[in-house]
Amino acid sequence: MILGAGNVATHLSRHFFSRGHSIELVYSRTLEHAEQLAGEVGARSTDRREEVPPEADIFLVCLPDGEVAAHSEKLSGRKGIWVHTAGALPMNVFAPFHREFGVLYPLQTLTKERQISMQQVPMLVEGSSKTVTDTLKVLASDISDEVREVDSQTRLVIHLAAVFASNFSNHMVGIAEELLRKEGESYRLLLPLLHETIHKLEAMEPVRAQTGPAARGDEETILKHLELLREVPEWQKLYTFISRDIARFRKD
Amino acid sequence: MILGAGNVATHLSRHFFSRGHSIELVYSRTLEHAEQLAGEVGARSTDRREEVPPEADIFLVCLPDGEVAAHSEKLSGRKGIWVHTAGALPMNVFAPFHREFGVLYPLQTLTKERQISMQQVPMLVEGSSKTVTDTLKVLASDISDEVREVDSQTRLVIHLAAVFASNFSNHMVGIAEELLRKEGESYRLLLPLLHETIHKLEAMEPVRAQTGPAARGDEETILKHLELLREVPEWQKLYTFISRDIARFRKD
């Protein structure tokens, strides 16, 4: 059964369901969300914690990080393997309340509206015992070819790296979008550039792939850019800061 | 003829050559670079400015921004259309020295070692007269389907946006790489995530595509990440700064 009906719950439920797993119940505090997801994966839905069954093979907890412990405590009698899906939450959050528990963290940016393949997405698993770990590995390999056992501390570092690589990159495009919108242009003009930026990283490391004014020490262009940013001091600061960091990498 | 033998010179020469254009000469201050590129595109090579011919259809100047004006001045007698390929350099850099001039700026991150298609790459052109603009549009459309006329000021903003979207994103992956390397992991673990980050932007705007702790206001995870970064105060600052900016976008 699934606790949660957000982005991660939706993607994992869909994929497990399509691989033949049966999902008994979707619980969410927002009944409408629970109903919507449950409808997609042939499950019952509820917004009442009391209705969570006393036993299940897997309790898959896809709740916000801050709510996992509280729900786990309130449902401490329930028998089965308790699994959360968070990058930054240690496995032991379950330890006071359950006997068998683990983590299944999909290393991907998940948004409900998207349908994506999980086949190449790394699934980072961890279990409270070898049996649990093995169960989670088998489960994860039903939807992905890239299953890895990773402990809580390493998973946290990988999660941090993913925030830089994905969330922060996405925000850089967000800033680009704002700059272009003022000129009546769309960020979509940058899509071929963005695709090549990532494709390049298949072939070479980021430091070698780097181009642009900071990488070539082109101070004149940097000054022109800073002048353009004069009305947004935050972005001026950010620009200077990142450019300095790029130059530091270059010199190392 | 081409002045320069760097990343941009290499890519443009290759593509124009493969579309049937003849390149007479490749000039570079480093003879070895000139020879190497000239060999690829059936041209002569030189490191002596005096050998630049008195006339050519196009003088394609792919030199560092800071060297374009000086070379243009030293070669002010040469007849033909003078064209540079820089995002941040106004077209008028040529005005004191030549009669016909323009810009052909490929909006792409170019690294010699890569072979890439230019077909989808926006070519931003500008000319000193309608005739020159039209000539450059025809020329650019030989290698790309996305030819656009853009003035110098707009091109500078697009260049700035490209620096955020591509160079700065690449640096975010560079930071991720360093973090992962310390754990014995490779940044390649993040490649499926990076591809999806960009593919998502085909379907939705960056603000809507955003996920992660800053976008959902997850202060607890942010604090864990900052603690992990305690040994690199620059990255701590950068993390805080970008996370705040993401939160600001979210609230708008």
Short mmCIF file of C-alpha atoms in Angstrom, two decimals:
data_model
loop_
_atom_site.label_atom_id
_atom_site.label_comp_id
_atom_site.label_asym_id
_atom_site.label_seq_id
_atom_site.Cartn_x
_atom_site.Cartn_y
_atom_site.Cartn_z
CA MET A 1 0.00 0.00 0.00
CA ILE A 2 1.03 3.61 -0.62
CA LEU A 3 1.04 6.51 1.81
CA GLY A 4 1.04 9.74 -0.15
CA ALA A 5 -0.30 10.80 -3.54
CA GLY A 6 2.28 13.35 -4.68
CA ASN A 7 4.86 13.25 -7.47
CA VAL A 8 6.90 10.30 -6.16
CA ALA A 9 3.84 8.28 -5.06
CA THR A 10 2.26 8.79 -8.47
CA HIS A 11 5.28 7.72 -10.52
CA LEU A 12 6.18 4.72 -8.38
CA SER A 13 2.56 3.50 -8.15
CA ARG A 14 2.09 3.74 -11.90
CA HIS A 15 5.28 1.83 -12.63
CA PHE A 16 4.74 -0.91 -10.05
CA PHE A 17 1.13 -1.27 -11.16
CA SER A 18 2.14 -1.56 -14.82
CA ARG A 19 4.62 -4.31 -13.84
CA GLY A 20 1.82 -6.36 -12.27
CA HIS A 21 2.05 -5.36 -8.62
CA SER A 22 -1.26 -4.91 -6.85
CA ILE A 23 -1.74 -1.82 -4.74
CA GLU A 24 -4.36 -2.28 -2.04
CA LEU A 25 -4.81 1.26 -0.78
CA VAL A 26 -3.69 4.82 -1.43
CA TYR A 27 -3.72 7.02 1.65
CA SER A 28 -3.47 10.79 1.43
CA ARG A 29 -4.58 13.57 3.76
CA THR A 30 -6.24 15.09 0.71
CA LEU A 31 -8.93 12.60 -0.27
CA GLU A 32 -9.18 13.98 -3.79
CA HIS A 33 -5.48 13.24 -4.43
CA ALA A 34 -5.82 9.74 -2.97
CA GLU A 35 -8.87 9.06 -5.15
CA GLN A 36 -7.20 10.29 -8.29
CA LEU A 37 -4.10 8.14 -7.89
CA ALA A 38 -6.09 5.14 -6.61
CA GLY A 39 -8.25 5.33 -9.73
CA GLU A 40 -5.17 5.06 -11.92
CA VAL A 41 -3.75 2.00 -10.19
CA GLY A 42 -6.86 0.01 -9.23
CA ALA A 43 -6.57 0.68 -5.49
CA ARG A 44 -8.96 1.83 -2.79
CA SER A 45 -8.42 5.31 -1.41
CA THR A 46 -8.70 6.96 1.98
CA ASP A 47 -7.83 10.09 3.89
CA ARG A 48 -8.27 8.35 7.28
CA ARG A 49 -5.17 6.89 8.82
CA GLU A 50 -7.24 4.38 10.82
CA GLU A 51 -8.17 2.65 7.57
CA VAL A 52 -4.58 1.67 6.86
CA PRO A 53 -4.67 -2.15 7.08
CA PRO A 54 -2.92 -3.99 9.93
CA GLU A 55 -0.67 -5.85 7.52
CA ALA A 56 0.86 -5.45 4.03
CA ASP A 57 3.93 -6.74 2.16
CA ILE A 58 5.20 -3.19 1.73
CA PHE A 59 4.11 0.10 3.25
CA LEU A 60 5.53 2.55 0.71
CA VAL A 61 5.73 5.93 2.40
CA CYS A 62 5.94 8.75 -0.17
CA LEU A 63 5.14 11.60 2.22
CA PRO A 64 7.05 14.86 2.73
CA ASP A 65 10.26 14.11 4.69
CA GLY A 66 8.96 15.89 7.78
CA GLU A 67 5.85 13.68 7.99
CA VAL A 68 7.42 10.25 7.66
CA ALA A 69 8.35 9.79 11.34
CA ALA A 70 4.98 11.00 12.65
CA HIS A 71 3.00 8.69 10.36
CA SER A 72 5.31 5.82 11.13
CA GLU A 73 4.76 6.33 14.85
CA LYS A 74 0.99 6.63 14.57
CA LEU A 75 0.91 3.40 12.54
CA SER A 76 3.48 1.53 14.61
CA GLY A 77 1.33 -1.60 15.01
CA ARG A 78 1.18 -2.33 11.26
CA LYS A 79 3.12 -5.40 10.12
CA GLY A 80 5.19 -5.42 6.94
CA ILE A 81 8.25 -3.76 5.45
CA TRP A 82 8.16 0.02 5.89
CA VAL A 83 9.89 1.84 3.06
CA HIS A 84 10.36 5.52 2.39
CA THR A 85 11.51 7.12 -0.85
CA ALA A 86 13.40 10.19 0.35
CA GLY A 87 16.98 11.09 -0.54
CA ALA A 88 17.76 13.06 2.61
CA LEU A 89 16.02 10.95 5.27
CA PRO A 90 18.00 8.23 7.06
CA MET A 91 16.58 4.73 6.98
CA ASN A 92 16.54 4.68 10.79
CA VAL A 93 13.66 7.12 10.98
CA PHE A 94 11.58 3.91 11.10
CA ALA A 95 13.68 2.11 13.73
CA PRO A 96 11.71 3.14 16.85
CA PHE A 97 8.39 2.02 15.36
CA HIS A 98 8.92 -0.96 13.05
CA ARG A 99 10.93 -4.15 12.85
CA GLU A 100 11.53 -4.35 9.08
CA PHE A 101 12.17 -1.23 7.09
CA GLY A 102 14.21 0.29 4.30
CA VAL A 103 14.54 2.90 1.58
CA LEU A 104 13.86 2.95 -2.13
CA TYR A 105 15.02 6.28 -3.54
CA PRO A 106 14.50 6.96 -7.26
CA LEU A 107 17.22 9.37 -8.41
CA GLN A 108 15.00 11.40 -10.70
CA THR A 109 13.03 14.66 -10.87
CA LEU A 110 9.40 13.57 -10.81
CA THR A 111 6.40 15.70 -11.73
CA LYS A 112 2.93 14.10 -11.85
CA GLU A 113 2.01 15.45 -15.29
CA ARG A 114 4.96 13.68 -16.96
CA GLN A 115 4.98 10.06 -18.08
CA ILE A 116 8.57 8.84 -18.01
CA SER A 117 10.44 5.57 -18.24
CA MET A 118 12.07 4.38 -15.03
CA GLN A 119 14.22 1.79 -16.79
CA GLN A 120 17.46 3.85 -16.65
CA VAL A 121 16.68 5.65 -13.39
CA PRO A 122 19.02 4.63 -10.55
CA MET A 123 17.06 3.10 -7.66
CA LEU A 124 19.06 3.48 -4.47
CA VAL A 125 17.96 0.90 -1.92
CA GLU A 126 18.83 0.16 1.69
CA GLY A 127 17.32 -2.35 4.10
CA SER A 128 17.25 -3.01 7.85
CA SER A 129 18.42 -6.59 7.21
CA LYS A 130 19.85 -8.58 4.34
CA THR A 131 16.42 -10.11 3.72
CA VAL A 132 14.78 -6.71 3.51
CA THR A 133 17.55 -5.34 1.27
CA ASP A 134 17.18 -8.31 -1.07
CA THR A 135 13.39 -7.91 -1.18
CA LEU A 136 13.75 -4.23 -2.05
CA LYS A 137 16.37 -4.97 -4.71
CA VAL A 138 14.04 -7.45 -6.40
CA LEU A 139 11.14 -5.00 -6.12
CA ALA A 140 13.14 -2.09 -7.55
CA SER A 141 14.54 -4.20 -10.38
CA ASP A 142 10.95 -4.73 -11.57
CA ILE A 143 10.89 -1.13 -12.71
CA SER A 144 14.57 -0.23 -13.23
CA ASP A 145 17.76 -1.79 -14.58
CA GLU A 146 19.88 0.39 -12.31
CA VAL A 147 19.39 -0.85 -8.76
CA ARG A 148 22.14 0.01 -6.27
CA GLU A 149 22.56 -0.59 -2.56
CA VAL A 150 23.54 2.70 -0.91
CA ASP A 151 23.67 3.61 2.80
CA SER A 152 21.85 6.60 4.30
CA GLN A 153 24.92 8.88 4.51
CA THR A 154 25.96 8.27 0.89
CA ARG A 155 22.38 8.70 -0.25
CA LEU A 156 22.28 12.11 1.42
CA VAL A 157 25.41 13.21 -0.49
CA ILE A 158 23.95 11.89 -3.76
CA HIS A 159 20.75 13.78 -2.99
CA LEU A 160 22.74 16.98 -2.41
CA ALA A 161 24.61 16.44 -5.68
CA ALA A 162 21.27 15.93 -7.44
CA VAL A 163 19.97 19.22 -6.04
CA PHE A 164 22.94 21.05 -7.55
CA ALA A 165 22.83 19.17 -10.85
CA SER A 166 19.08 19.20 -11.42
CA ASN A 167 17.18 21.70 -9.23
CA PHE A 168 19.84 24.39 -9.38
CA SER A 169 20.43 23.89 -13.13
CA ASN A 170 16.70 24.17 -13.65
CA HIS A 171 16.75 27.42 -11.72
CA MET A 172 19.55 28.75 -13.92
CA VAL A 173 17.21 28.15 -16.87
CA GLY A 174 14.49 29.91 -14.87
CA ILE A 175 16.69 33.00 -14.60
CA ALA A 176 17.46 32.77 -18.33
CA GLU A 177 13.74 32.59 -18.98
CA GLU A 178 13.10 35.83 -17.07
CA LEU A 179 15.91 37.62 -18.88
CA LEU A 180 14.62 36.50 -22.28
CA ARG A 181 10.99 37.25 -21.51
CA LYS A 182 11.85 40.93 -21.00
CA GLU A 183 13.18 40.92 -24.58
CA GLY A 184 10.05 39.22 -25.87
CA GLU A 185 11.98 35.99 -26.40
CA SER A 186 11.22 32.52 -25.06
CA TYR A 187 13.56 30.24 -23.12
CA ARG A 188 12.70 27.64 -25.76
CA LEU A 189 15.30 29.33 -27.96
CA LEU A 190 17.83 27.77 -25.57
CA LEU A 191 16.57 24.18 -25.80
CA PRO A 192 19.10 22.96 -28.41
CA LEU A 193 21.85 24.50 -26.27
CA LEU A 194 20.49 22.80 -23.16
CA HIS A 195 20.29 19.40 -24.82
CA GLU A 196 23.86 19.69 -26.07
CA THR A 197 25.05 20.85 -22.63
CA ILE A 198 23.85 17.54 -21.19
CA HIS A 199 24.81 15.34 -24.15
CA LYS A 200 28.33 16.68 -23.91
CA LEU A 201 28.51 15.31 -20.36
CA GLU A 202 28.03 11.80 -21.75
CA ALA A 203 31.39 12.25 -23.47
CA MET A 204 33.43 14.45 -21.13
CA GLU A 205 33.57 15.69 -17.55
CA PRO A 206 31.96 19.03 -16.63
CA VAL A 207 35.30 20.83 -16.22
CA ARG A 208 36.37 19.83 -19.73
CA ALA A 209 32.94 20.57 -21.16
CA GLN A 210 32.87 24.10 -19.76
CA THR A 211 32.77 27.01 -22.23
CA GLY A 212 31.81 30.70 -21.87
CA PRO A 213 33.35 33.90 -20.53
CA ALA A 214 34.28 32.68 -17.04
CA ALA A 215 36.00 29.56 -18.39
CA ARG A 216 38.11 31.56 -20.83
CA GLY A 217 38.78 34.45 -18.41
CA ASP A 218 36.97 36.97 -20.61
CA GLU A 219 36.61 39.83 -18.10
CA GLU A 220 35.24 42.27 -20.66
CA THR A 221 32.23 40.10 -21.44
CA ILE A 222 31.69 39.43 -17.75
CA LEU A 223 31.51 43.20 -17.14
CA LYS A 224 28.98 43.63 -19.95
CA HIS A 225 26.81 40.92 -18.43
CA LEU A 226 27.02 42.44 -14.96
CA GLU A 227 25.99 45.80 -16.41
CA LEU A 228 22.92 44.14 -17.99
CA LEU A 229 22.03 42.70 -14.58
CA ARG A 230 22.27 46.05 -12.77
CA GLU A 231 18.57 46.07 -11.93
CA VAL A 232 18.69 42.65 -10.26
CA PRO A 233 21.47 42.84 -7.66
CA GLU A 234 20.76 39.24 -6.50
CA TRP A 235 21.56 37.91 -9.96
CA GLN A 236 24.58 40.16 -10.28
CA LYS A 237 25.90 38.62 -7.07
CA LEU A 238 25.02 35.12 -8.23
CA TYR A 239 26.69 35.71 -11.59
CA THR A 240 29.90 36.96 -9.96
CA PHE A 241 29.89 34.14 -7.48
CA ILE A 242 29.44 31.32 -9.98
CA SER A 243 31.89 32.88 -12.45
CA ARG A 244 34.53 33.04 -9.73
CA ASP A 245 33.89 29.40 -8.86
CA ILE A 246 34.22 28.41 -12.54
CA ALA A 247 37.54 30.29 -12.72
CA ARG A 248 38.72 28.52 -9.57
CA PHE A 249 37.95 25.11 -11.13
CA ARG A 250 39.77 26.17 -14.29
CA LYS A 251 42.96 27.03 -12.41
CA ASP A 252 43.02 23.89 -10.28
CA MET B 1 38.42 32.75 -45.14
CA ILE B 2 38.54 32.08 -41.39
CA LEU B 3 40.43 33.98 -38.71
CA GLY B 4 40.81 31.74 -35.69
CA ALA B 5 41.09 28.00 -35.15
CA GLY B 6 39.34 27.50 -31.83
CA ASN B 7 36.04 25.85 -30.93
CA VAL B 8 33.74 28.13 -32.94
CA ALA B 9 36.08 28.34 -35.96
CA THR B 10 36.36 24.56 -36.01
CA HIS B 11 32.62 23.85 -35.88
CA LEU B 12 31.59 26.53 -38.38
CA SER B 13 34.39 25.63 -40.83
CA ARG B 14 33.49 21.96 -40.73
CA HIS B 15 29.80 22.64 -41.32
CA PHE B 16 30.29 25.19 -44.11
CA PHE B 17 32.86 22.93 -45.77
CA SER B 18 30.53 19.93 -45.61
CA ARG B 19 27.81 22.05 -47.26
CA GLY B 20 30.08 22.78 -50.21
CA HIS B 21 31.59 26.13 -49.25
CA SER B 22 35.26 26.56 -50.08
CA ILE B 23 37.52 27.96 -47.42
CA GLU B 24 40.62 29.60 -48.81
CA LEU B 25 42.71 30.18 -45.72
CA VAL B 26 42.72 29.51 -41.99
CA TYR B 27 44.66 32.08 -39.99
CA SER B 28 45.66 31.51 -36.38
CA ARG B 29 48.44 32.93 -34.24
CA THR B 30 49.27 29.34 -33.40
CA LEU B 31 50.35 27.79 -36.70
CA GLU B 32 49.74 24.26 -35.46
CA HIS B 33 46.07 25.05 -34.78
CA ALA B 34 45.68 26.74 -38.17
CA GLU B 35 47.28 23.72 -39.90
CA GLN B 36 45.10 21.25 -38.09
CA LEU B 37 41.83 22.96 -38.97
CA ALA B 38 42.98 23.84 -42.51
CA GLY B 39 43.75 20.16 -43.08
CA GLU B 40 40.19 19.23 -42.16
CA VAL B 41 38.55 21.72 -44.53
CA GLY B 42 40.88 21.77 -47.53
CA ALA B 43 42.26 25.24 -46.84
CA ARG B 44 45.74 26.80 -46.68
CA SER B 45 46.97 27.82 -43.25
CA THR B 46 49.05 30.66 -41.88
CA ASP B 47 50.09 32.35 -38.65
CA ARG B 48 51.13 35.56 -40.47
CA ARG B 49 48.52 38.27 -40.71
CA GLU B 50 50.18 39.71 -43.84
CA GLU B 51 49.19 36.58 -45.74
CA VAL B 52 45.48 37.29 -45.32
CA PRO B 53 44.32 37.93 -48.92
CA PRO B 54 43.23 41.44 -50.02
CA GLU B 55 39.75 40.21 -50.89
CA ALA B 56 37.27 37.47 -49.92
CA ASP B 57 33.51 36.96 -49.95
CA ILE B 58 33.48 36.55 -46.20
CA PHE B 59 36.12 37.18 -43.56
CA LEU B 60 34.79 35.01 -40.74
CA VAL B 61 36.40 36.22 -37.52
CA CYS B 62 36.25 33.57 -34.80
CA LEU B 63 38.80 35.13 -32.47
CA PRO B 64 38.48 35.86 -28.74
CA ASP B 65 36.17 38.90 -28.29
CA GLY B 66 39.06 41.10 -27.14
CA GLU B 67 41.05 40.48 -30.33
CA VAL B 68 38.39 41.16 -32.95
CA ALA B 69 38.80 44.96 -33.09
CA ALA B 70 42.61 44.86 -33.21
CA HIS B 71 42.68 42.32 -36.06
CA SER B 72 39.98 44.20 -37.88
CA GLU B 73 42.01 47.40 -37.67
CA LYS B 74 45.27 45.78 -38.78
CA LEU B 75 43.47 44.28 -41.79
CA SER B 76 41.38 47.33 -42.61
CA GLY B 77 42.29 47.34 -46.32
CA ARG B 78 40.77 43.89 -46.98
CA LYS B 79 37.60 43.91 -49.09
CA GLY B 80 34.62 41.69 -48.34
CA ILE B 81 32.03 41.15 -45.64
CA TRP B 82 33.56 41.05 -42.19
CA VAL B 83 31.66 38.80 -39.84
CA HIS B 84 32.26 37.88 -36.21
CA THR B 85 30.63 35.06 -34.26
CA ALA B 86 30.50 36.46 -30.73
CA GLY B 87 27.40 36.79 -28.56
CA ALA B 88 28.57 39.73 -26.49
CA LEU B 89 30.34 41.86 -29.12
CA PRO B 90 28.34 44.57 -30.94
CA MET B 91 28.34 44.43 -34.72
CA ASN B 92 29.76 47.95 -34.82
CA VAL B 93 33.16 46.79 -33.61
CA PHE B 94 33.90 46.58 -37.38
CA ALA B 95 32.45 50.01 -38.31
CA PRO B 96 35.66 52.08 -38.11
CA PHE B 97 37.58 49.66 -40.34
CA HIS B 98 35.24 48.07 -42.89
CA ARG B 99 32.32 49.00 -45.11
CA GLU B 100 30.35 45.76 -45.05
CA PHE B 101 30.12 43.73 -41.88
CA GLY B 102 27.86 41.65 -39.70
CA VAL B 103 27.47 38.93 -37.10
CA LEU B 104 26.69 35.22 -37.26
CA TYR B 105 26.32 33.91 -33.72
CA PRO B 106 25.62 30.19 -33.25
CA LEU B 107 23.67 29.78 -29.98
CA GLN B 108 25.43 26.61 -28.90
CA THR B 109 28.18 25.37 -26.59
CA LEU B 110 30.96 24.29 -28.93
CA THR B 111 33.94 22.12 -28.04
CA LYS B 112 36.34 21.00 -30.79
CA GLU B 113 36.33 17.33 -29.84
CA ARG B 114 32.57 17.03 -30.39
CA GLN B 115 30.88 16.44 -33.74
CA ILE B 116 27.39 17.91 -33.55
CA SER B 117 24.56 18.75 -35.89
CA MET B 118 23.94 22.46 -36.44
CA GLN B 119 20.51 21.90 -38.03
CA GLN B 120 18.50 22.91 -34.93
CA VAL B 121 21.01 25.44 -33.58
CA PRO B 122 19.67 29.02 -33.70
CA MET B 123 21.91 31.20 -35.88
CA LEU B 124 21.50 34.83 -34.84
CA VAL B 125 22.52 37.14 -37.68
CA GLU B 126 22.86 40.88 -38.07
CA GLY B 127 24.19 42.90 -41.01
CA SER B 128 25.41 46.44 -41.68
CA SER B 129 22.93 46.70 -44.57
CA LYS B 130 19.93 44.76 -45.85
CA THR B 131 22.14 43.19 -48.54
CA VAL B 132 24.65 41.99 -45.97
CA THR B 133 21.90 40.71 -43.66
CA ASP B 134 20.33 38.78 -46.52
CA THR B 135 23.68 37.32 -47.54
CA LEU B 136 24.33 36.17 -43.98
CA LYS B 137 20.83 34.72 -43.67
CA VAL B 138 21.36 32.64 -46.81
CA LEU B 139 24.80 31.58 -45.61
CA ALA B 140 23.54 30.59 -42.15
CA SER B 141 20.58 28.71 -43.57
CA ASP B 142 23.04 26.42 -45.36
CA ILE B 143 23.92 24.89 -42.02
CA SER B 144 20.85 25.57 -39.83
CA ASP B 145 17.07 25.63 -40.09
CA GLU B 146 16.84 28.21 -37.31
CA VAL B 147 18.15 31.49 -38.70
CA ARG B 148 17.00 34.65 -36.92
CA GLU B 149 17.81 38.33 -37.36
CA VAL B 150 18.70 39.79 -33.96
CA ASP B 151 20.28 43.16 -33.11
CA SER B 152 23.42 43.54 -31.00
CA GLN B 153 21.65 44.52 -27.77
CA THR B 154 19.18 41.61 -27.90
CA ARG B 155 22.01 39.24 -28.81
CA LEU B 156 23.89 40.33 -25.69
CA VAL B 157 20.86 39.50 -23.51
CA ILE B 158 20.45 36.13 -25.22
CA HIS B 159 24.15 35.48 -24.64
CA LEU B 160 23.76 36.31 -20.95
CA ALA B 161 20.75 33.99 -20.73
CA ALA B 162 22.80 31.26 -22.42
CA VAL B 163 25.58 31.70 -19.86
CA PHE B 164 23.09 31.09 -17.03
CA ALA B 165 21.31 28.23 -18.79
CA SER B 166 24.35 26.39 -20.14
CA ASN B 167 27.66 27.45 -18.54
CA PHE B 168 26.24 27.88 -15.05
CA SER B 169 24.18 24.69 -15.26
CA ASN B 170 27.31 22.86 -16.38
CA HIS B 171 29.10 24.26 -13.35
CA MET B 172 26.31 23.01 -11.07
CA VAL B 173 27.05 19.55 -12.45
CA GLY B 174 30.75 20.24 -11.85
CA ILE B 175 30.02 20.86 -8.17
CA ALA B 176 27.89 17.70 -8.06
CA GLU B 177 30.81 15.81 -9.59
CA GLU B 178 33.18 16.95 -6.85
CA LEU B 179 30.72 16.03 -4.12
CA LEU B 180 30.20 12.57 -5.60
CA ARG B 181 33.88 11.93 -6.25
CA LYS B 182 34.60 12.24 -2.52
CA GLU B 183 32.13 9.37 -2.00
CA GLY B 184 33.76 7.29 -4.71
CA GLU B 185 30.77 7.88 -7.00
CA SER B 186 30.72 9.30 -10.52
CA TYR B 187 28.62 12.21 -11.80
CA ARG B 188 27.49 9.77 -14.49
CA LEU B 189 25.02 8.40 -11.93
CA LEU B 190 23.17 11.70 -12.48
CA LEU B 191 22.93 11.52 -16.28
CA PRO B 192 19.35 10.12 -16.44
CA LEU B 193 18.31 12.86 -14.02
CA LEU B 194 20.04 15.52 -16.14
CA HIS B 195 18.43 14.32 -19.35
CA GLU B 196 14.98 14.37 -17.75
CA THR B 197 15.63 17.83 -16.27
CA ILE B 198 16.05 19.16 -19.81
CA HIS B 199 13.37 17.02 -21.47
CA LYS B 200 10.89 18.31 -18.92
CA LEU B 201 11.56 21.83 -20.16
CA GLU B 202 10.26 20.83 -23.60
CA ALA B 203 6.88 20.33 -21.92
CA MET B 204 6.75 22.93 -19.15
CA GLU B 205 8.37 26.16 -17.99
CA PRO B 206 11.25 26.04 -15.49
CA VAL B 207 9.14 27.34 -12.58
CA ARG B 208 6.57 24.57 -13.08
CA ALA B 209 9.28 21.96 -13.65
CA GLN B 210 11.07 22.79 -10.40
CA THR B 211 11.27 20.10 -7.69
CA GLY B 212 13.50 19.62 -4.64
CA PRO B 213 13.78 21.00 -1.10
CA ALA B 214 13.85 24.73 -1.96
CA ALA B 215 10.78 24.47 -4.19
CA ARG B 216 8.77 22.68 -1.52
CA GLY B 217 10.07 24.78 1.38
CA ASP B 218 11.70 21.79 3.08
CA GLU B 219 13.94 23.64 5.58
CA GLU B 220 15.00 20.47 7.37
CA THR B 221 16.57 18.98 4.24
CA ILE B 222 18.17 22.32 3.38
CA LEU B 223 19.85 22.36 6.80
CA LYS B 224 21.15 18.79 6.32
CA HIS B 225 22.64 19.80 2.96
CA LEU B 226 24.27 22.92 4.42
CA GLU B 227 25.78 20.78 7.17
CA LEU B 228 27.27 18.46 4.52
CA LEU B 229 28.81 21.49 2.81
CA ARG B 230 30.42 22.84 5.99
CA GLU B 231 33.94 22.35 4.63
CA VAL B 232 33.27 24.37 1.47
CA PRO B 233 31.88 27.73 2.64
CA GLU B 234 31.67 29.02 -0.98
CA TRP B 235 29.24 26.24 -1.87
CA GLN B 236 27.31 26.72 1.34
CA LYS B 237 26.80 30.34 0.37
CA LEU B 238 25.93 29.40 -3.20
CA TYR B 239 23.46 26.78 -2.00
CA THR B 240 21.73 29.26 0.32
CA PHE B 241 21.66 31.93 -2.33
CA ILE B 242 20.14 29.79 -5.08
CA SER B 243 17.67 28.14 -2.69
CA ARG B 244 16.44 31.57 -1.61
CA ASP B 245 16.05 32.61 -5.22
CA ILE B 246 14.07 29.43 -5.98
CA ALA B 247 11.80 30.18 -3.01
CA ARG B 248 11.31 33.74 -4.28
CA PHE B 249 10.22 32.44 -7.70
CA ARG B 250 7.86 30.00 -6.01
CA LYS B 251 6.09 32.72 -4.05
CA ASP B 252 5.72 35.11 -6.99
#
